[in-house]
Coordinates of C-alpha atoms in Angstrom, one line a residue:
M1 CA 0.2 0.0 0.0
W2 CA 2.7 2.6 0.7
W3 CA 4.5 2.1 -2.6
S4 CA 0.6 3.1 -4.2
R5 CA 0.5 6.1 -2.0
L6 CA 4.0 6.9 -2.8
K7 CA 3.9 6.4 -6.7
A8 CA 0.5 8.4 -6.7
L9 CA 2.3 11.2 -5.0
I10 CA 5.2 11.4 -7.2
I11 CA 3.1 11.4 -10.3
K12 CA 1.2 14.0 -9.1
E13 CA 4.3 16.2 -8.3
L14 CA 5.2 15.5 -12.0
L15 CA 2.2 16.6 -13.3
A16 CA 1.8 19.6 -11.2
V17 CA 5.3 20.7 -12.8
M18 CA 4.6 19.5 -16.5
R19 CA 1.1 20.7 -16.7
D20 CA 2.4 24.2 -16.0
P21 CA 3.3 26.0 -19.0
K22 CA 5.8 28.6 -17.3
S23 CA 7.1 25.5 -15.5
R24 CA 7.7 23.6 -18.6
L25 CA 9.3 26.6 -20.2
I26 CA 11.6 27.2 -17.0
L27 CA 12.4 23.6 -16.9
I28 CA 13.1 23.0 -20.8
G29 CA 14.2 26.2 -22.2
P30 CA 16.8 28.2 -20.0
P31 CA 18.7 25.2 -19.1
I32 CA 19.4 24.5 -23.1
V33 CA 20.2 28.0 -23.6
Q34 CA 22.3 28.1 -20.5
L35 CA 24.2 25.2 -21.9
L36 CA 24.8 26.8 -25.2
V37 CA 25.4 30.1 -24.3
F38 CA 28.0 29.8 -21.4
S39 CA 29.4 26.9 -22.9
Y40 CA 30.8 29.7 -25.4
A41 CA 30.5 32.8 -23.0
A42 CA 32.0 31.6 -20.0
T43 CA 35.5 31.9 -20.7
L44 CA 38.5 32.9 -19.0
E45 CA 40.6 33.1 -22.2
V46 CA 40.9 36.5 -23.5
R47 CA 40.7 37.1 -27.4
N48 CA 39.7 40.0 -29.6
V49 CA 41.5 42.3 -27.9
D50 CA 42.3 45.8 -29.0
I51 CA 46.1 47.2 -28.0
A52 CA 48.1 50.3 -28.6
L53 CA 51.6 50.6 -29.8
L54 CA 53.7 53.5 -29.5
N55 CA 56.9 52.4 -31.5
R56 CA 59.7 54.9 -31.5
D57 CA 62.2 52.4 -33.2
S58 CA 62.5 51.6 -36.7
G59 CA 64.9 48.8 -36.5
H60 CA 64.6 45.3 -37.5
W61 CA 63.6 43.9 -34.1
A62 CA 60.9 46.4 -33.5
Q63 CA 59.7 45.6 -36.6
E64 CA 59.7 41.8 -35.8
L65 CA 58.2 42.5 -32.7
V66 CA 55.2 44.4 -34.3
Q67 CA 54.4 41.6 -36.7
R68 CA 54.4 39.0 -34.3
I69 CA 52.0 40.8 -32.3
E70 CA 50.0 41.4 -35.4
G71 CA 50.0 37.8 -36.5
S72 CA 48.6 36.4 -33.1
P73 CA 45.0 35.4 -33.1
T74 CA 44.7 37.1 -29.7
F75 CA 44.7 40.5 -30.6
R76 CA 42.0 42.1 -33.1
S77 CA 43.3 45.5 -33.9
I78 CA 46.7 47.6 -33.2
S79 CA 46.3 51.3 -33.1
S80 CA 49.4 53.2 -33.9
L81 CA 50.0 56.2 -31.9
Q82 CA 52.5 59.1 -32.5
N83 CA 52.9 60.4 -28.7
L84 CA 52.5 59.8 -25.1
A85 CA 49.3 61.8 -25.0
E86 CA 47.7 59.7 -27.6
L87 CA 48.3 56.6 -25.4
R88 CA 47.2 58.1 -22.3
D89 CA 43.8 59.1 -24.2
V90 CA 43.1 55.6 -25.5
V91 CA 43.8 53.7 -22.3
D92 CA 41.6 56.7 -20.4
R93 CA 38.7 56.1 -22.6
Q94 CA 39.2 52.6 -22.4
R95 CA 39.5 52.0 -26.2
V96 CA 42.2 49.4 -25.6
T97 CA 43.2 46.5 -23.0
A98 CA 46.9 47.1 -23.1
A99 CA 49.8 49.5 -24.5
L100 CA 53.1 48.9 -25.7
V101 CA 55.8 51.2 -25.8
V102 CA 58.9 50.4 -27.5
G103 CA 62.0 52.3 -27.0
P104 CA 63.9 54.4 -29.5
D105 CA 67.1 52.3 -29.1
F106 CA 65.5 48.9 -29.0
S107 CA 67.0 47.2 -31.9
R108 CA 70.4 48.7 -31.3
N109 CA 70.7 47.4 -27.8
I110 CA 69.6 44.2 -29.0
E111 CA 72.0 43.5 -31.7
A112 CA 74.7 44.8 -29.2
G113 CA 73.7 42.5 -26.5
K114 CA 72.3 45.2 -24.0
P115 CA 68.9 45.2 -22.3
A116 CA 66.4 46.8 -24.5
D117 CA 63.5 49.0 -23.6
L118 CA 60.1 47.8 -23.9
Q119 CA 57.1 49.0 -21.8
I120 CA 53.8 47.5 -21.3
I121 CA 50.8 49.6 -20.0
L122 CA 47.9 47.9 -18.5
D123 CA 44.2 49.2 -17.9
G124 CA 44.3 48.5 -14.4
R125 CA 40.1 48.4 -14.3
R126 CA 40.2 45.2 -16.3
S127 CA 42.6 43.4 -13.9
N128 CA 41.7 39.6 -14.9
A129 CA 41.9 40.6 -18.9
S130 CA 44.8 42.7 -18.6
Q131 CA 46.6 39.9 -16.4
I132 CA 45.9 37.6 -19.2
V133 CA 47.0 39.8 -22.0
A134 CA 50.4 40.5 -20.3
G135 CA 50.8 37.3 -20.2
Y136 CA 50.2 36.8 -24.1
L137 CA 52.5 39.8 -24.7
N138 CA 55.3 38.5 -22.2
Q139 CA 55.2 35.0 -24.3
I140 CA 55.9 36.8 -27.4
V141 CA 58.5 39.0 -26.1
A142 CA 59.9 36.1 -24.3
T143 CA 59.9 34.1 -27.8
L144 CA 61.3 37.0 -29.9
S145 CA 64.2 37.4 -27.1
A146 CA 65.2 33.9 -27.4
E147 CA 66.1 34.5 -31.4
T148 CA 68.2 37.5 -30.9
P149 CA 71.9 37.0 -30.7
A150 CA 72.2 37.4 -27.0
G151 CA 69.3 34.7 -26.6
E152 CA 70.6 32.3 -28.7
R153 CA 74.1 32.4 -26.9
A154 CA 72.3 32.2 -23.9
A155 CA 70.2 28.9 -25.2
A156 CA 73.2 27.1 -26.0
K157 CA 74.2 27.2 -21.9
S158 CA 70.9 26.5 -20.8
V159 CA 68.2 23.8 -20.3
A160 CA 65.4 23.8 -22.7
F161 CA 61.8 23.1 -20.8
V162 CA 59.2 21.8 -22.7
P163 CA 55.9 22.2 -21.0
R164 CA 53.0 19.2 -21.5
N165 CA 49.4 19.9 -20.6
W166 CA 48.1 16.4 -19.3
F167 CA 44.1 15.5 -19.5
N168 CA 43.6 18.9 -22.1
P169 CA 46.7 18.7 -24.4
N170 CA 45.5 21.7 -26.5
L171 CA 44.0 23.7 -23.7
I172 CA 40.5 23.6 -24.9
F173 CA 38.4 25.9 -22.6
Q174 CA 35.4 23.8 -23.4
W175 CA 36.6 20.6 -22.0
F176 CA 36.8 22.4 -18.7
I177 CA 33.5 24.9 -18.6
V178 CA 31.3 22.1 -20.4
P179 CA 31.4 19.6 -17.3
N180 CA 31.1 22.3 -14.8
L181 CA 28.3 23.1 -16.4
I182 CA 26.7 19.7 -16.0
A183 CA 26.8 20.1 -12.2
S184 CA 26.1 23.7 -12.1
I185 CA 22.9 23.6 -13.8
A186 CA 21.7 20.6 -12.3
L187 CA 22.1 22.3 -8.9
L188 CA 20.0 25.2 -10.2
I189 CA 17.0 23.1 -11.7
G190 CA 17.2 20.8 -8.8
L191 CA 17.1 23.2 -5.9
I192 CA 14.5 25.5 -7.5
V193 CA 12.0 22.7 -8.1
T194 CA 12.5 21.0 -5.2
A195 CA 12.3 24.4 -3.2
L196 CA 8.8 25.4 -5.0
S197 CA 6.9 22.0 -4.3
I198 CA 6.2 22.7 -0.8
A199 CA 5.7 26.3 -0.7
R200 CA 3.3 26.0 -3.8
E201 CA 1.3 23.4 -1.9
R202 CA 0.8 26.3 0.7
E203 CA 0.0 28.8 -1.7
L204 CA -2.4 26.7 -3.8
G205 CA -4.2 25.8 -0.8
T206 CA -3.7 22.1 -1.3
F207 CA -1.3 21.3 1.6
D208 CA -4.3 20.9 4.2
Q209 CA -5.5 18.3 1.8
L210 CA -2.2 16.3 1.6
M211 CA -2.0 16.4 5.2
V212 CA -5.1 14.8 5.8
S213 CA -4.2 12.3 3.0
P214 CA -3.4 8.6 4.1
L215 CA 0.4 9.8 2.9
R216 CA 2.7 9.5 6.3
T217 CA 5.4 12.3 6.8
H218 CA 8.2 10.6 5.3
E219 CA 6.1 9.3 2.4
I220 CA 5.6 13.0 1.6
L221 CA 9.0 14.2 2.0
I222 CA 10.0 11.1 -0.2
G223 CA 7.7 11.9 -2.8
K224 CA 8.7 15.5 -2.9
F225 CA 12.1 14.9 -3.7
I226 CA 12.0 11.9 -6.0
P227 CA 10.3 13.9 -9.0
P228 CA 13.1 16.6 -8.9
M229 CA 15.8 14.1 -8.9
M230 CA 14.3 12.3 -12.2
I231 CA 14.1 15.8 -13.5
G232 CA 17.6 16.3 -12.7
L233 CA 18.7 13.2 -14.1
F234 CA 16.7 14.0 -17.5
H235 CA 18.8 17.5 -17.7
M236 CA 22.3 15.8 -16.9
T237 CA 21.6 13.1 -19.5
I238 CA 20.9 16.0 -21.9
Y239 CA 23.8 17.9 -20.9
I240 CA 26.4 14.8 -21.0
L241 CA 25.0 14.0 -24.9
A242 CA 25.7 17.8 -25.8
A243 CA 29.3 17.6 -24.2
I244 CA 30.2 14.3 -26.1
F245 CA 28.5 15.0 -29.3
I246 CA 28.4 18.7 -29.7
F247 CA 31.2 20.4 -28.0
G248 CA 33.6 17.0 -28.5
V249 CA 34.5 16.4 -24.8
P250 CA 36.2 13.2 -24.3
L251 CA 34.3 10.6 -21.9
R252 CA 37.5 9.0 -20.6
G253 CA 35.5 7.6 -17.3
S254 CA 32.8 5.2 -16.5
L255 CA 29.2 6.5 -17.2
L256 CA 28.2 4.2 -14.6
L257 CA 30.2 6.0 -11.9
L258 CA 28.7 9.3 -13.0
Y259 CA 25.3 8.1 -12.7
G260 CA 25.8 6.3 -9.5
S261 CA 27.6 9.4 -7.8
S262 CA 24.9 11.9 -9.4
L263 CA 22.0 10.2 -7.5
F264 CA 23.7 11.4 -4.0
Y265 CA 24.6 14.6 -5.5
L266 CA 20.9 15.2 -6.6
A267 CA 19.4 13.6 -3.3
S268 CA 21.4 16.1 -1.6
V269 CA 20.1 19.0 -3.5
A270 CA 16.7 18.0 -3.1
G271 CA 17.6 17.8 0.7
L272 CA 18.6 21.6 0.6
G273 CA 15.7 22.4 -1.7
L274 CA 13.3 20.5 0.8
F275 CA 15.1 22.2 3.5
I276 CA 14.5 25.8 2.3
S277 CA 10.8 24.9 1.2
A278 CA 9.6 23.9 4.6
L279 CA 11.4 27.0 5.9
S280 CA 8.9 29.2 3.3
T281 CA 5.8 29.9 3.3
T282 CA 5.3 31.3 -0.4
Q283 CA 7.0 30.8 -3.7
Q284 CA 8.7 33.9 -3.6
Q285 CA 10.2 33.2 0.0
A286 CA 11.2 29.7 -1.7
I287 CA 12.9 31.2 -4.5
L288 CA 15.2 33.7 -2.7
G289 CA 16.2 31.3 -0.2
A290 CA 17.1 29.0 -3.3
F291 CA 19.2 32.0 -4.7
L292 CA 20.7 32.9 -1.5
F293 CA 22.3 29.6 -1.4
L294 CA 23.1 29.4 -5.0
V295 CA 25.1 32.3 -5.5
P296 CA 27.6 31.5 -2.7
A297 CA 27.6 27.8 -3.6
M298 CA 28.7 28.9 -7.0
L299 CA 31.6 31.1 -6.0
L300 CA 32.7 28.6 -3.4
S301 CA 32.7 25.4 -5.5
G302 CA 35.8 25.8 -7.3
F303 CA 34.2 26.3 -10.2
A304 CA 36.1 29.6 -11.6
T305 CA 38.7 29.5 -8.5
P306 CA 40.6 26.9 -6.9
I307 CA 39.2 26.1 -3.3
E308 CA 42.9 26.3 -2.5
N309 CA 43.5 30.2 -3.2
M310 CA 40.6 31.2 -0.8
P311 CA 41.0 32.5 2.5
D312 CA 41.8 30.0 5.3
W313 CA 38.7 30.8 7.3
L314 CA 36.8 30.8 4.1
Q315 CA 37.5 27.4 3.1
P316 CA 35.6 25.4 5.7
L317 CA 32.3 26.7 4.4
T318 CA 33.0 24.9 1.3
V319 CA 32.8 21.6 3.3
I320 CA 28.7 21.8 3.4
N321 CA 28.5 22.6 -0.5
P322 CA 27.6 19.4 -2.6
L323 CA 28.9 21.1 -5.9
R324 CA 32.1 21.4 -4.7
Y325 CA 32.4 17.3 -4.7
F326 CA 30.5 16.9 -7.8
L327 CA 32.5 19.0 -9.9
V328 CA 35.4 16.9 -9.1
I329 CA 33.8 13.6 -9.9
V330 CA 32.2 14.9 -13.3
K331 CA 35.5 16.6 -14.6
S332 CA 37.7 13.8 -13.4
V333 CA 35.4 11.1 -15.1
F334 CA 35.3 12.9 -18.2
L335 CA 39.2 14.0 -18.6
K336 CA 41.0 11.7 -16.0
D337 CA 39.1 8.6 -16.0
I338 CA 39.1 8.6 -12.2
P339 CA 39.2 5.1 -10.4
P340 CA 36.2 4.1 -8.3
A341 CA 37.8 4.5 -5.3
E342 CA 38.6 8.2 -5.9
V343 CA 34.9 8.6 -6.9
L344 CA 34.1 7.1 -3.4
N345 CA 36.0 9.8 -1.8
Q346 CA 34.3 12.6 -3.3
T347 CA 30.5 10.7 -2.8
W348 CA 30.6 9.9 0.9
P349 CA 30.3 13.5 1.5
L350 CA 27.1 13.9 -0.5
I351 CA 25.5 11.2 1.1
L352 CA 26.3 13.0 4.6
I353 CA 25.0 16.1 3.4
A354 CA 21.6 14.3 1.9
A355 CA 21.0 12.3 5.0
L356 CA 21.6 15.6 7.4
T357 CA 19.4 17.9 4.8
L358 CA 16.8 15.5 4.7
S359 CA 16.6 14.8 8.4
A360 CA 16.4 18.6 9.2
A361 CA 13.4 19.2 6.3
S362 CA 11.7 16.0 8.1
W363 CA 12.1 17.9 11.6
L364 CA 11.1 20.9 10.5
F365 CA 8.1 19.7 8.5
R366 CA 7.0 17.8 11.3
R367 CA 7.4 21.0 13.8
R368 CA 5.2 23.1 11.1
L369 CA 2.4 20.3 11.6
E370 CA 2.4 20.7 15.2

């Protein structure tokens, strides 16, 4: 009998979501758009950069430097300047991200084996882009320096370093961002759908009907978090197929490990959503509560910045974030062929988070009924 009651509640929850045109639009449209847009827009790479050049040297090495910068696919346009006043103006008006000043004795000093004057001016208002552009320019200058007479003499006495990138040899940024989006968008959809479930019942006036039904409290909670998990698995499957067949991300690990760990990940997300929903009396409160958790969860997950780079007092807060653990799993399954033991190390915190949040939601749910 309990399974019949639970099955009826699960079907009722799925129908409540899918019969509403607005809910269908939210569940199907935005996640697909986000996957396609963020896969191209959410990138830490800097391309199509506009820079300015004040070249005070007409020698061979100055021309060689200019040609290499012009030939780089990173830079979209190079504005030639005549004096420092023009340089200040284009930087102040944010027309360029960086400016390069070549000294008048640049080529002469290189031929003589002396230090050559070269200045890079960056727009500090675009701190991240400026640092990356500075790295690009330094790489071009370092390559040119190695081909100068002094550089060739030094190279004969030095050890050559050849960098090799593991797991992503060509440094394709979509191989990094798309697996992250699989976990992040699943968190977004799962949390919002679950957070709205009980709050929607209260607003529509069907919460009291649910309470007088033969369903027990734990059966209601189970029936509330299973449909969001099903929806989350559906979206994850779409994202995984898109990652493999549209974006060309290699799947080196086991899909069984990925889907097995995703069940516990979605259970922890559903537990958080039910806890927020039990605290809320309206759908507006539930949405605000979900976003109150979502933004810190994204920032503290290691999605964009490593957790190790965060302040020591902030790092312990990431322990309660399920996205932190599943990001490691999904990226490692795609790119590294992670072993089962390592998946288990990242999964047991998800089991603990799911148990604690579901227990807290159940306790709060019972308290609201008293």
